[in-house]
Short mmCIF file of C-alpha atoms in Angstrom, two decimals:
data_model
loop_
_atom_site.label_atom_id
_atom_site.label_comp_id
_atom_site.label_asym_id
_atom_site.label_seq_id
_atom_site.Cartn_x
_atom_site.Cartn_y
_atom_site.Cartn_z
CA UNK A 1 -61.88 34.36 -121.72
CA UNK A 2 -61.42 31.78 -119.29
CA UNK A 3 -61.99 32.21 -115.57
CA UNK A 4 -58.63 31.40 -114.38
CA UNK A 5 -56.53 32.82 -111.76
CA UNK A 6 -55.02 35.94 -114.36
CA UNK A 7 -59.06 36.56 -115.53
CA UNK A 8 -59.22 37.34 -111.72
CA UNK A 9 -56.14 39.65 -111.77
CA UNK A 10 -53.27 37.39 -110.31
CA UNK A 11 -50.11 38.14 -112.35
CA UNK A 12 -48.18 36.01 -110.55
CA UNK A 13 -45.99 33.35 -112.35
CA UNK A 14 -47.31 29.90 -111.42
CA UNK A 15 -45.19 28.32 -109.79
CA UNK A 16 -45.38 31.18 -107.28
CA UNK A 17 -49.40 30.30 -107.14
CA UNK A 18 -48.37 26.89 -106.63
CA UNK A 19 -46.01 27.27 -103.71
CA UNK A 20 -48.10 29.80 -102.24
CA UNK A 21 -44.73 32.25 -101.71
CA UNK A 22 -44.71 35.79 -103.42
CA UNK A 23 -41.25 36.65 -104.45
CA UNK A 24 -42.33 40.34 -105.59
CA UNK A 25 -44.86 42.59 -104.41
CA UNK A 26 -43.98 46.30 -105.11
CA UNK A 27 -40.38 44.92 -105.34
CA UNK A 28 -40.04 43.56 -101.99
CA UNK A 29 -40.33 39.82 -100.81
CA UNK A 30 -43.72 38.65 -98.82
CA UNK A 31 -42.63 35.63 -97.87
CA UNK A 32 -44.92 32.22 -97.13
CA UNK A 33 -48.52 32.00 -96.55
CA UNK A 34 -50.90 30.78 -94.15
CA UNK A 35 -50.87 27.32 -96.10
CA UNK A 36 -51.18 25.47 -92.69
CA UNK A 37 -53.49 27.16 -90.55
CA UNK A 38 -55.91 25.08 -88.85
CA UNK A 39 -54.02 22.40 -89.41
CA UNK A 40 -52.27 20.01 -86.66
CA UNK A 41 -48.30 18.58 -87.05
CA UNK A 42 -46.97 16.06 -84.34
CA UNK A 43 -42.33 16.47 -84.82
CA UNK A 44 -40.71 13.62 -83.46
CA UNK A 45 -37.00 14.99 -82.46
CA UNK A 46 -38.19 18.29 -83.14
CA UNK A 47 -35.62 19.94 -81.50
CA UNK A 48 -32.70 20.02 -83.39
CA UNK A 49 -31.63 20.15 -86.75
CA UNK A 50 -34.01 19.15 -89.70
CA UNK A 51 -37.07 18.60 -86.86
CA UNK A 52 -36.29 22.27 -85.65
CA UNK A 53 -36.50 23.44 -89.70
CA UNK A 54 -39.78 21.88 -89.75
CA UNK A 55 -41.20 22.68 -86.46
CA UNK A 56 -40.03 26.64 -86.99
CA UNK A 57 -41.58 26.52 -90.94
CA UNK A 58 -44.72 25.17 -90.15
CA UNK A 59 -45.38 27.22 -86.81
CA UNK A 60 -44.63 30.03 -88.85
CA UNK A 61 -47.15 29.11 -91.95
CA UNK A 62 -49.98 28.63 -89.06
CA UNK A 63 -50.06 25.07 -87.75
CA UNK A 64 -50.49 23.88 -84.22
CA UNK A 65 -47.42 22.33 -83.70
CA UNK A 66 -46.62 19.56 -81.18
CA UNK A 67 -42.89 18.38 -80.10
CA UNK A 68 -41.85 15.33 -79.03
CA UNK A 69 -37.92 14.73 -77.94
CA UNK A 70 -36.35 12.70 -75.71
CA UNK A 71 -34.30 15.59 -74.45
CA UNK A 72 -36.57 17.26 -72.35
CA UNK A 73 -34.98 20.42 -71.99
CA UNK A 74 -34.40 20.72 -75.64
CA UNK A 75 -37.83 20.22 -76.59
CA UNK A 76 -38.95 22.68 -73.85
CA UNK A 77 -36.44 25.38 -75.06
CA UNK A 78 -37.66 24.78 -79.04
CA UNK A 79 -41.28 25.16 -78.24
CA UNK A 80 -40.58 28.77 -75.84
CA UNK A 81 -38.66 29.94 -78.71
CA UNK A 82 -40.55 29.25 -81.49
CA UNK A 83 -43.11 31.96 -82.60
CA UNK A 84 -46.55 30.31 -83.37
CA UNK A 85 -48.59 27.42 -81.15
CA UNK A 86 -46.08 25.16 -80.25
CA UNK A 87 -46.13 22.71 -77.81
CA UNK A 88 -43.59 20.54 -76.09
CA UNK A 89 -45.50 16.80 -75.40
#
């Protein structure tokens, strides 16, 4: 027997080892991982829209997070707001 991950007792489909998301466990959803702790992202126009997306996803999978906006009150407002280490620069 090989030592992959299902030797080791991950019955997990693989694209779900892949993405590092667990649809099921004990039939409710676990949502992401830590994929991105310890890791640094720099959002330019990270206040609204698509920037926000990424600025709230990646705070929330564990990166240090820094904002830059030209709208100064926007970026101050996205990084109070956002749960995680995020900074307004």
């Amino acid at each position: 027997m090989s030592g992959g991950p299902r030797a080791r007792g991950d019955s997990r489909p693989e694209y779900e080892r892949r993405s590092g998301f667990s649809v099921v466990a004990r039939g409710r959803y676990c949502g992401p991982v830590k994929r991105f702790e310890g890791r640094v992202a720099v959002i330019t126009g990270g206040a609204k829209g698509i920037g926000a997306a990424c600025v709230s996803r990646l705070a929330s999978e564990g990166a240090v997070v820094y904002v830059a906006e030209i709208d100064e009150a926007a970026g101050r407002r996205i990084a109070e707001q956002t749960a995680g280490d995020v900074h307004f620069v």
